[in-house]
Amino acid sequence: MKIADSGIDVEIRYAPGGDSLTATHPSYTSSYSLTRNPLFNTLKRKLDQLKRTGGKGAHGIIACAGDYDLRASSGGTFDSSRIIAEAFRQNSRLSFVLTLWSEDSFGACPIRSRLYRNARASDILPDDVAVALETLATHFPTAVNSGINALNELDFWRWKRGRYFYGSFSMNKHEIRVSARFLIELLAGRTTLEEFLARHGGDQGFLPIFEQKLRAGQILDGARIERDPEKDDDWVVFHFREWDPAMGSLRAEEE
């Protein structure tokens, strides 16, 4: 079965007696043309803007990755270096291109860069400026996400309100830590009690964390705020006493 129109092109084949499944699709981060791709189009548009300013001296562009891979691609496609080389070939007014991107990894995403210089430019980039550009990425703080994942997060309802500890918690014998923002959403009525309890143990197959403390006969002894300056949230830490006979069932003392 094949479906093909302006928005989709899919072909499904079924082989009776086969015992395997295969699927292929084109790479959506690779460029299959030197001049028909987001990077080349952006360079051309930005250079046209620079020319209209009437400025003198070396003209350069800093290209930052969002949903485009500025690193080398594979599979016989055109990587960033070849695309930029073509831009240099067509535009002697363009002296340099600096690419910046955040490396996709778990946790912190370091900022990477690469400087490309046009050897045939009408105005050559001075060496001292080139050194400053080559070390520019070292002065940026480590990113918390890659460009493509940052864009994906913007489409997810949870992150539209910032990075907060929705449903995250920890507990030990005497303490429970929950999201300050999630707690205030509960008190404000934006979150239901059922959702709050589910996210704190109820949807993981065991008793919600506060119910565990009640059944253990532990009474609330105090609370404090733990600040997290790197996030858009803080922790509320509840402290509980040892077993209180007025709260829990009677139990035999161990000898």
PDB file of C-alpha atoms in Angstrom:
ATOM      1  CA  MET A   1       0.000   0.000   0.000  1.00  0.00           C
ATOM      2  CA  LYS A   2       1.381   3.418  -0.928  1.00  0.00           C
ATOM      3  CA  ILE A   3       0.059   6.814   0.146  1.00  0.00           C
ATOM      4  CA  ALA A   4       1.614   9.879  -1.462  1.00  0.00           C
ATOM      5  CA  ASP A   5       0.475  13.485  -1.588  1.00  0.00           C
ATOM      6  CA  SER A   6       1.847  16.944  -0.816  1.00  0.00           C
ATOM      7  CA  GLY A   7       1.999  16.225   2.920  1.00  0.00           C
ATOM      8  CA  ILE A   8       2.869  12.543   3.203  1.00  0.00           C
ATOM      9  CA  ASP A   9       4.688   9.806   1.313  1.00  0.00           C
ATOM     10  CA  VAL A  10       4.393   6.377   2.917  1.00  0.00           C
ATOM     11  CA  GLU A  11       4.709   2.887   1.493  1.00  0.00           C
ATOM     12  CA  ILE A  12       3.793  -0.251   3.473  1.00  0.00           C
ATOM     13  CA  ARG A  13       4.674  -3.736   2.255  1.00  0.00           C
ATOM     14  CA  TYR A  14       3.621  -7.073   3.721  1.00  0.00           C
ATOM     15  CA  ALA A  15       5.534 -10.252   2.916  1.00  0.00           C
ATOM     16  CA  PRO A  16       3.651 -13.420   3.958  1.00  0.00           C
ATOM     17  CA  GLY A  17       5.893 -15.837   5.758  1.00  0.00           C
ATOM     18  CA  GLY A  18       8.395 -13.182   6.738  1.00  0.00           C
ATOM     19  CA  ASP A  19       9.670 -13.062  10.316  1.00  0.00           C
ATOM     20  CA  SER A  20      11.228  -9.605  10.470  1.00  0.00           C
ATOM     21  CA  LEU A  21      10.212  -5.945  10.457  1.00  0.00           C
ATOM     22  CA  THR A  22      12.152  -3.167   8.735  1.00  0.00           C
ATOM     23  CA  ALA A  23      11.500   0.550   8.507  1.00  0.00           C
ATOM     24  CA  THR A  24      13.433   3.354   6.819  1.00  0.00           C
ATOM     25  CA  HIS A  25      13.037   7.103   6.613  1.00  0.00           C
ATOM     26  CA  PRO A  26      15.186  10.010   5.420  1.00  0.00           C
ATOM     27  CA  SER A  27      17.335  11.894   7.904  1.00  0.00           C
ATOM     28  CA  TYR A  28      15.535  15.069   8.885  1.00  0.00           C
ATOM     29  CA  THR A  29      18.747  16.740  10.112  1.00  0.00           C
ATOM     30  CA  SER A  30      20.821  16.074   6.972  1.00  0.00           C
ATOM     31  CA  SER A  31      21.203  18.365   3.972  1.00  0.00           C
ATOM     32  CA  TYR A  32      20.849  16.857   0.515  1.00  0.00           C
ATOM     33  CA  SER A  33      21.775  20.027  -1.370  1.00  0.00           C
ATOM     34  CA  LEU A  34      24.553  22.594  -0.974  1.00  0.00           C
ATOM     35  CA  THR A  35      22.237  25.536  -1.538  1.00  0.00           C
ATOM     36  CA  ARG A  36      18.754  24.296  -0.617  1.00  0.00           C
ATOM     37  CA  ASN A  37      18.958  23.901   3.151  1.00  0.00           C
ATOM     38  CA  PRO A  38      18.274  26.033   6.255  1.00  0.00           C
ATOM     39  CA  LEU A  39      21.940  26.918   6.887  1.00  0.00           C
ATOM     40  CA  PHE A  40      22.713  28.230   3.395  1.00  0.00           C
ATOM     41  CA  ASN A  41      19.412  30.125   3.202  1.00  0.00           C
ATOM     42  CA  THR A  42      20.110  31.754   6.571  1.00  0.00           C
ATOM     43  CA  LEU A  43      23.649  32.767   5.583  1.00  0.00           C
ATOM     44  CA  LYS A  44      22.422  34.295   2.333  1.00  0.00           C
ATOM     45  CA  ARG A  45      19.624  36.221   4.061  1.00  0.00           C
ATOM     46  CA  LYS A  46      21.892  37.538   6.829  1.00  0.00           C
ATOM     47  CA  LEU A  47      24.630  38.559   4.387  1.00  0.00           C
ATOM     48  CA  ASP A  48      22.080  40.541   2.363  1.00  0.00           C
ATOM     49  CA  GLN A  49      21.141  42.364   5.576  1.00  0.00           C
ATOM     50  CA  LEU A  50      24.804  43.102   6.333  1.00  0.00           C
ATOM     51  CA  LYS A  51      25.375  44.485   2.827  1.00  0.00           C
ATOM     52  CA  ARG A  52      22.441  46.868   3.190  1.00  0.00           C
ATOM     53  CA  THR A  53      24.008  48.413   6.296  1.00  0.00           C
ATOM     54  CA  GLY A  54      26.808  49.826   4.167  1.00  0.00           C
ATOM     55  CA  GLY A  55      29.390  48.845   6.767  1.00  0.00           C
ATOM     56  CA  LYS A  56      33.049  48.496   5.882  1.00  0.00           C
ATOM     57  CA  GLY A  57      35.533  45.820   6.889  1.00  0.00           C
ATOM     58  CA  ALA A  58      35.106  42.111   7.500  1.00  0.00           C
ATOM     59  CA  HIS A  59      31.542  40.826   7.364  1.00  0.00           C
ATOM     60  CA  GLY A  60      30.711  37.711   9.370  1.00  0.00           C
ATOM     61  CA  ILE A  61      27.772  35.709  10.633  1.00  0.00           C
ATOM     62  CA  ILE A  62      27.291  33.769  13.852  1.00  0.00           C
ATOM     63  CA  ALA A  63      24.949  30.844  13.172  1.00  0.00           C
ATOM     64  CA  CYS A  64      23.293  29.238  16.203  1.00  0.00           C
ATOM     65  CA  ALA A  65      21.598  25.838  16.081  1.00  0.00           C
ATOM     66  CA  GLY A  66      17.936  25.506  16.949  1.00  0.00           C
ATOM     67  CA  ASP A  67      16.338  22.613  15.140  1.00  0.00           C
ATOM     68  CA  TYR A  68      19.243  22.248  12.690  1.00  0.00           C
ATOM     69  CA  ASP A  69      22.350  20.112  13.172  1.00  0.00           C
ATOM     70  CA  LEU A  70      25.451  22.280  12.701  1.00  0.00           C
ATOM     71  CA  ARG A  71      27.781  19.315  13.185  1.00  0.00           C
ATOM     72  CA  ALA A  72      28.991  17.127  10.341  1.00  0.00           C
ATOM     73  CA  SER A  73      26.324  14.870   8.880  1.00  0.00           C
ATOM     74  CA  SER A  74      26.812  11.352   7.540  1.00  0.00           C
ATOM     75  CA  GLY A  75      25.415   9.207   4.772  1.00  0.00           C
ATOM     76  CA  GLY A  76      26.964  11.123   1.866  1.00  0.00           C
ATOM     77  CA  THR A  77      25.037  14.326   2.604  1.00  0.00           C
ATOM     78  CA  PHE A  78      26.413  17.855   2.757  1.00  0.00           C
ATOM     79  CA  ASP A  79      27.737  18.828   6.185  1.00  0.00           C
ATOM     80  CA  SER A  80      28.055  22.357   7.558  1.00  0.00           C
ATOM     81  CA  SER A  81      31.645  22.826   6.394  1.00  0.00           C
ATOM     82  CA  ARG A  82      30.755  22.104   2.748  1.00  0.00           C
ATOM     83  CA  ILE A  83      27.672  24.329   2.869  1.00  0.00           C
ATOM     84  CA  ILE A  84      29.661  27.215   4.349  1.00  0.00           C
ATOM     85  CA  ALA A  85      32.436  26.685   1.800  1.00  0.00           C
ATOM     86  CA  GLU A  86      29.848  27.070  -0.955  1.00  0.00           C
ATOM     87  CA  ALA A  87      28.575  30.260   0.674  1.00  0.00           C
ATOM     88  CA  PHE A  88      32.161  31.567   0.727  1.00  0.00           C
ATOM     89  CA  ARG A  89      32.623  30.638  -2.946  1.00  0.00           C
ATOM     90  CA  GLN A  90      29.543  32.590  -3.956  1.00  0.00           C
ATOM     91  CA  ASN A  91      30.129  35.579  -1.646  1.00  0.00           C
ATOM     92  CA  SER A  92      33.591  37.106  -1.308  1.00  0.00           C
ATOM     93  CA  ARG A  93      32.012  39.761   0.941  1.00  0.00           C
ATOM     94  CA  LEU A  94      31.491  37.109   3.618  1.00  0.00           C
ATOM     95  CA  SER A  95      34.689  36.944   5.710  1.00  0.00           C
ATOM     96  CA  PHE A  96      33.765  34.352   8.332  1.00  0.00           C
ATOM     97  CA  VAL A  97      31.045  32.159   9.796  1.00  0.00           C
ATOM     98  CA  LEU A  98      31.015  31.058  13.428  1.00  0.00           C
ATOM     99  CA  THR A  99      28.715  28.134  14.271  1.00  0.00           C
ATOM    100  CA  LEU A 100      27.447  27.685  17.832  1.00  0.00           C
ATOM    101  CA  TRP A 101      25.421  24.797  19.187  1.00  0.00           C
ATOM    102  CA  SER A 102      24.745  22.990  22.458  1.00  0.00           C
ATOM    103  CA  GLU A 103      25.836  19.383  22.443  1.00  0.00           C
ATOM    104  CA  ASP A 104      22.946  16.971  22.959  1.00  0.00           C
ATOM    105  CA  SER A 105      23.640  14.904  26.075  1.00  0.00           C
ATOM    106  CA  PHE A 106      22.035  13.780  29.303  1.00  0.00           C
ATOM    107  CA  GLY A 107      22.235  16.466  31.957  1.00  0.00           C
ATOM    108  CA  ALA A 108      24.316  19.532  31.104  1.00  0.00           C
ATOM    109  CA  CYS A 109      24.880  20.314  27.406  1.00  0.00           C
ATOM    110  CA  PRO A 110      28.237  22.011  26.730  1.00  0.00           C
ATOM    111  CA  ILE A 111      28.365  24.785  24.132  1.00  0.00           C
ATOM    112  CA  ARG A 112      30.464  23.929  21.059  1.00  0.00           C
ATOM    113  CA  SER A 113      31.669  26.184  18.250  1.00  0.00           C
ATOM    114  CA  ARG A 114      33.667  26.199  15.043  1.00  0.00           C
ATOM    115  CA  LEU A 115      35.085  29.153  13.168  1.00  0.00           C
ATOM    116  CA  TYR A 116      35.193  29.112   9.350  1.00  0.00           C
ATOM    117  CA  ARG A 117      37.308  31.759   7.561  1.00  0.00           C
ATOM    118  CA  ASN A 118      36.956  32.732   3.925  1.00  0.00           C
ATOM    119  CA  ALA A 119      40.442  32.731   2.359  1.00  0.00           C
ATOM    120  CA  ARG A 120      39.147  34.575  -0.724  1.00  0.00           C
ATOM    121  CA  ALA A 121      37.194  37.248   1.153  1.00  0.00           C
ATOM    122  CA  SER A 122      37.582  40.856   0.047  1.00  0.00           C
ATOM    123  CA  ASP A 123      38.215  41.760   3.701  1.00  0.00           C
ATOM    124  CA  ILE A 124      40.197  39.130   5.608  1.00  0.00           C
ATOM    125  CA  LEU A 125      39.270  38.551   9.251  1.00  0.00           C
ATOM    126  CA  PRO A 126      42.096  39.843  11.505  1.00  0.00           C
ATOM    127  CA  ASP A 127      43.914  37.136  13.468  1.00  0.00           C
ATOM    128  CA  ASP A 128      43.256  38.682  16.882  1.00  0.00           C
ATOM    129  CA  VAL A 129      39.519  38.805  16.153  1.00  0.00           C
ATOM    130  CA  ALA A 130      39.661  35.199  14.981  1.00  0.00           C
ATOM    131  CA  VAL A 131      41.227  34.142  18.292  1.00  0.00           C
ATOM    132  CA  ALA A 132      38.462  35.901  20.215  1.00  0.00           C
ATOM    133  CA  LEU A 133      35.784  34.182  18.136  1.00  0.00           C
ATOM    134  CA  GLU A 134      37.414  30.761  18.467  1.00  0.00           C
ATOM    135  CA  THR A 135      37.321  31.018  22.268  1.00  0.00           C
ATOM    136  CA  LEU A 136      33.876  32.625  22.479  1.00  0.00           C
ATOM    137  CA  ALA A 137      32.085  29.381  23.400  1.00  0.00           C
ATOM    138  CA  THR A 138      34.305  28.905  26.474  1.00  0.00           C
ATOM    139  CA  HIS A 139      32.786  32.036  28.036  1.00  0.00           C
ATOM    140  CA  PHE A 140      29.197  30.783  27.860  1.00  0.00           C
ATOM    141  CA  PRO A 141      27.641  28.886  30.785  1.00  0.00           C
ATOM    142  CA  THR A 142      26.827  25.247  30.135  1.00  0.00           C
ATOM    143  CA  ALA A 143      23.407  24.881  28.547  1.00  0.00           C
ATOM    144  CA  VAL A 144      20.706  22.848  30.271  1.00  0.00           C
ATOM    145  CA  ASN A 145      19.404  21.508  26.971  1.00  0.00           C
ATOM    146  CA  SER A 146      20.174  21.144  23.288  1.00  0.00           C
ATOM    147  CA  GLY A 147      18.477  23.390  20.759  1.00  0.00           C
ATOM    148  CA  ILE A 148      16.087  20.778  19.383  1.00  0.00           C
ATOM    149  CA  ASN A 149      15.097  19.505  22.829  1.00  0.00           C
ATOM    150  CA  ALA A 150      14.494  23.076  24.022  1.00  0.00           C
ATOM    151  CA  LEU A 151      12.105  23.585  21.116  1.00  0.00           C
ATOM    152  CA  ASN A 152      10.373  20.285  21.847  1.00  0.00           C
ATOM    153  CA  GLU A 153       9.908  21.294  25.489  1.00  0.00           C
ATOM    154  CA  LEU A 154       8.117  24.468  24.423  1.00  0.00           C
ATOM    155  CA  ASP A 155       5.440  22.255  22.853  1.00  0.00           C
ATOM    156  CA  PHE A 156       4.996  20.258  26.085  1.00  0.00           C
ATOM    157  CA  TRP A 157       2.472  21.717  28.552  1.00  0.00           C
ATOM    158  CA  ARG A 158       4.587  21.002  31.622  1.00  0.00           C
ATOM    159  CA  TRP A 159       7.540  23.182  30.581  1.00  0.00           C
ATOM    160  CA  LYS A 160       5.447  26.154  29.509  1.00  0.00           C
ATOM    161  CA  ARG A 161       5.535  27.171  33.179  1.00  0.00           C
ATOM    162  CA  GLY A 162       9.288  26.752  33.589  1.00  0.00           C
ATOM    163  CA  ARG A 163      11.433  23.923  34.904  1.00  0.00           C
ATOM    164  CA  TYR A 164       9.845  22.762  38.120  1.00  0.00           C
ATOM    165  CA  PHE A 165       9.753  19.492  40.058  1.00  0.00           C
ATOM    166  CA  TYR A 166       6.287  18.396  38.999  1.00  0.00           C
ATOM    167  CA  GLY A 167       5.575  15.133  40.819  1.00  0.00           C
ATOM    168  CA  SER A 168       9.176  14.648  41.938  1.00  0.00           C
ATOM    169  CA  PHE A 169       9.769  13.752  45.566  1.00  0.00           C
ATOM    170  CA  SER A 170      12.067  11.929  47.940  1.00  0.00           C
ATOM    171  CA  MET A 171      11.586  10.545  51.424  1.00  0.00           C
ATOM    172  CA  ASN A 172      13.421   8.814  54.231  1.00  0.00           C
ATOM    173  CA  LYS A 173      12.527   7.819  57.766  1.00  0.00           C
ATOM    174  CA  HIS A 174      12.097  11.386  58.996  1.00  0.00           C
ATOM    175  CA  GLU A 175      11.676  13.625  55.929  1.00  0.00           C
ATOM    176  CA  ILE A 176       9.615  14.136  52.789  1.00  0.00           C
ATOM    177  CA  ARG A 177      10.693  16.537  50.006  1.00  0.00           C
ATOM    178  CA  VAL A 178       8.123  17.790  47.461  1.00  0.00           C
ATOM    179  CA  SER A 179       7.960  20.528  44.842  1.00  0.00           C
ATOM    180  CA  ALA A 180       7.123  23.942  46.294  1.00  0.00           C
ATOM    181  CA  ARG A 181       5.323  24.937  43.095  1.00  0.00           C
ATOM    182  CA  PHE A 182       3.346  21.713  42.877  1.00  0.00           C
ATOM    183  CA  LEU A 183       2.271  22.135  46.500  1.00  0.00           C
ATOM    184  CA  ILE A 184       1.120  25.727  45.996  1.00  0.00           C
ATOM    185  CA  GLU A 185      -0.810  24.656  42.878  1.00  0.00           C
ATOM    186  CA  LEU A 186      -2.630  22.133  45.059  1.00  0.00           C
ATOM    187  CA  LEU A 187      -3.446  24.769  47.699  1.00  0.00           C
ATOM    188  CA  ALA A 188      -4.589  27.182  44.965  1.00  0.00           C
ATOM    189  CA  GLY A 189      -6.916  24.594  43.462  1.00  0.00           C
ATOM    190  CA  ARG A 190      -5.097  24.358  40.124  1.00  0.00           C
ATOM    191  CA  THR A 191      -4.179  20.745  40.859  1.00  0.00           C
ATOM    192  CA  THR A 192      -6.620  18.225  42.271  1.00  0.00           C
ATOM    193  CA  LEU A 193      -5.889  16.269  45.410  1.00  0.00           C
ATOM    194  CA  GLU A 194      -6.237  13.055  43.415  1.00  0.00           C
ATOM    195  CA  GLU A 195      -3.509  14.126  40.975  1.00  0.00           C
ATOM    196  CA  PHE A 196      -1.240  15.287  43.797  1.00  0.00           C
ATOM    197  CA  LEU A 197      -1.564  11.966  45.637  1.00  0.00           C
ATOM    198  CA  ALA A 198      -1.124   9.996  42.418  1.00  0.00           C
ATOM    199  CA  ARG A 199       2.091  11.825  41.558  1.00  0.00           C
ATOM    200  CA  HIS A 200       3.496  11.188  45.031  1.00  0.00           C
ATOM    201  CA  GLY A 201       3.313   7.434  45.115  1.00  0.00           C
ATOM    202  CA  GLY A 202      -0.264   6.578  44.188  1.00  0.00           C
ATOM    203  CA  ASP A 203       0.489   5.959  40.499  1.00  0.00           C
ATOM    204  CA  GLN A 204       3.615   3.932  41.303  1.00  0.00           C
ATOM    205  CA  GLY A 205       1.847   1.065  42.997  1.00  0.00           C
ATOM    206  CA  PHE A 206       2.344   2.061  46.642  1.00  0.00           C
ATOM    207  CA  LEU A 207       0.724   4.277  49.235  1.00  0.00           C
ATOM    208  CA  PRO A 208       1.074   8.047  48.791  1.00  0.00           C
ATOM    209  CA  ILE A 209       4.005   9.314  50.821  1.00  0.00           C
ATOM    210  CA  PHE A 210       1.993  11.239  53.439  1.00  0.00           C
ATOM    211  CA  GLU A 211      -0.311   8.256  53.987  1.00  0.00           C
ATOM    212  CA  GLN A 212       2.779   6.182  54.745  1.00  0.00           C
ATOM    213  CA  LYS A 213       3.783   8.571  57.520  1.00  0.00           C
ATOM    214  CA  LEU A 214       0.293   8.524  59.017  1.00  0.00           C
ATOM    215  CA  ARG A 215       0.201   4.727  59.077  1.00  0.00           C
ATOM    216  CA  ALA A 216       3.649   4.698  60.641  1.00  0.00           C
ATOM    217  CA  GLY A 217       2.319   6.875  63.465  1.00  0.00           C
ATOM    218  CA  GLN A 218       4.614   9.793  62.699  1.00  0.00           C
ATOM    219  CA  ILE A 219       3.436  13.345  63.321  1.00  0.00           C
ATOM    220  CA  LEU A 220       4.633  16.454  61.484  1.00  0.00           C
ATOM    221  CA  ASP A 221       7.361  18.179  63.461  1.00  0.00           C
ATOM    222  CA  GLY A 222       8.328  21.056  61.157  1.00  0.00           C
ATOM    223  CA  ALA A 223       8.989  22.219  57.604  1.00  0.00           C
ATOM    224  CA  ARG A 224      11.576  24.249  55.744  1.00  0.00           C
ATOM    225  CA  ILE A 225      12.372  25.485  52.230  1.00  0.00           C
ATOM    226  CA  GLU A 226      15.423  24.232  50.336  1.00  0.00           C
ATOM    227  CA  ARG A 227      16.375  26.686  47.613  1.00  0.00           C
ATOM    228  CA  ASP A 228      17.528  25.551  44.175  1.00  0.00           C
ATOM    229  CA  PRO A 229      18.887  28.613  42.317  1.00  0.00           C
ATOM    230  CA  GLU A 230      19.439  26.593  39.115  1.00  0.00           C
ATOM    231  CA  LYS A 231      15.760  25.669  38.743  1.00  0.00           C
ATOM    232  CA  ASP A 232      12.411  27.467  38.601  1.00  0.00           C
ATOM    233  CA  ASP A 233      11.312  25.713  41.769  1.00  0.00           C
ATOM    234  CA  ASP A 234      12.336  24.946  45.338  1.00  0.00           C
ATOM    235  CA  TRP A 235      11.796  22.016  47.687  1.00  0.00           C
ATOM    236  CA  VAL A 236       9.447  21.968  50.669  1.00  0.00           C
ATOM    237  CA  VAL A 237      10.949  19.605  53.239  1.00  0.00           C
ATOM    238  CA  PHE A 238       8.590  18.182  55.886  1.00  0.00           C
ATOM    239  CA  HIS A 239      10.198  16.739  59.024  1.00  0.00           C
ATOM    240  CA  PHE A 240       8.430  14.006  61.045  1.00  0.00           C
ATOM    241  CA  ARG A 241       8.963  12.767  64.590  1.00  0.00           C
ATOM    242  CA  GLU A 242       9.505   9.200  65.634  1.00  0.00           C
ATOM    243  CA  TRP A 243       6.462   6.948  66.179  1.00  0.00           C
ATOM    244  CA  ASP A 244       3.881   8.623  68.383  1.00  0.00           C
ATOM    245  CA  PRO A 245       1.500   6.275  70.267  1.00  0.00           C
ATOM    246  CA  ALA A 246      -1.260   8.884  69.957  1.00  0.00           C
ATOM    247  CA  MET A 247      -1.004   8.724  66.164  1.00  0.00           C
ATOM    248  CA  GLY A 248      -0.332   5.092  65.327  1.00  0.00           C
ATOM    249  CA  SER A 249      -1.340   1.637  66.430  1.00  0.00           C
ATOM    250  CA  LEU A 250       0.139   0.247  69.591  1.00  0.00           C
ATOM    251  CA  ARG A 251       3.131  -2.001  69.054  1.00  0.00           C
ATOM    252  CA  ALA A 252       5.292  -4.180  71.227  1.00  0.00           C
ATOM    253  CA  GLU A 253       8.688  -2.911  72.284  1.00  0.00           C
ATOM    254  CA  GLU A 254      11.639  -4.979  71.156  1.00  0.00           C
ATOM    255  CA  GLU A 255      13.770  -6.353  73.962  1.00  0.00           C
TER     256      GLU A 255
END
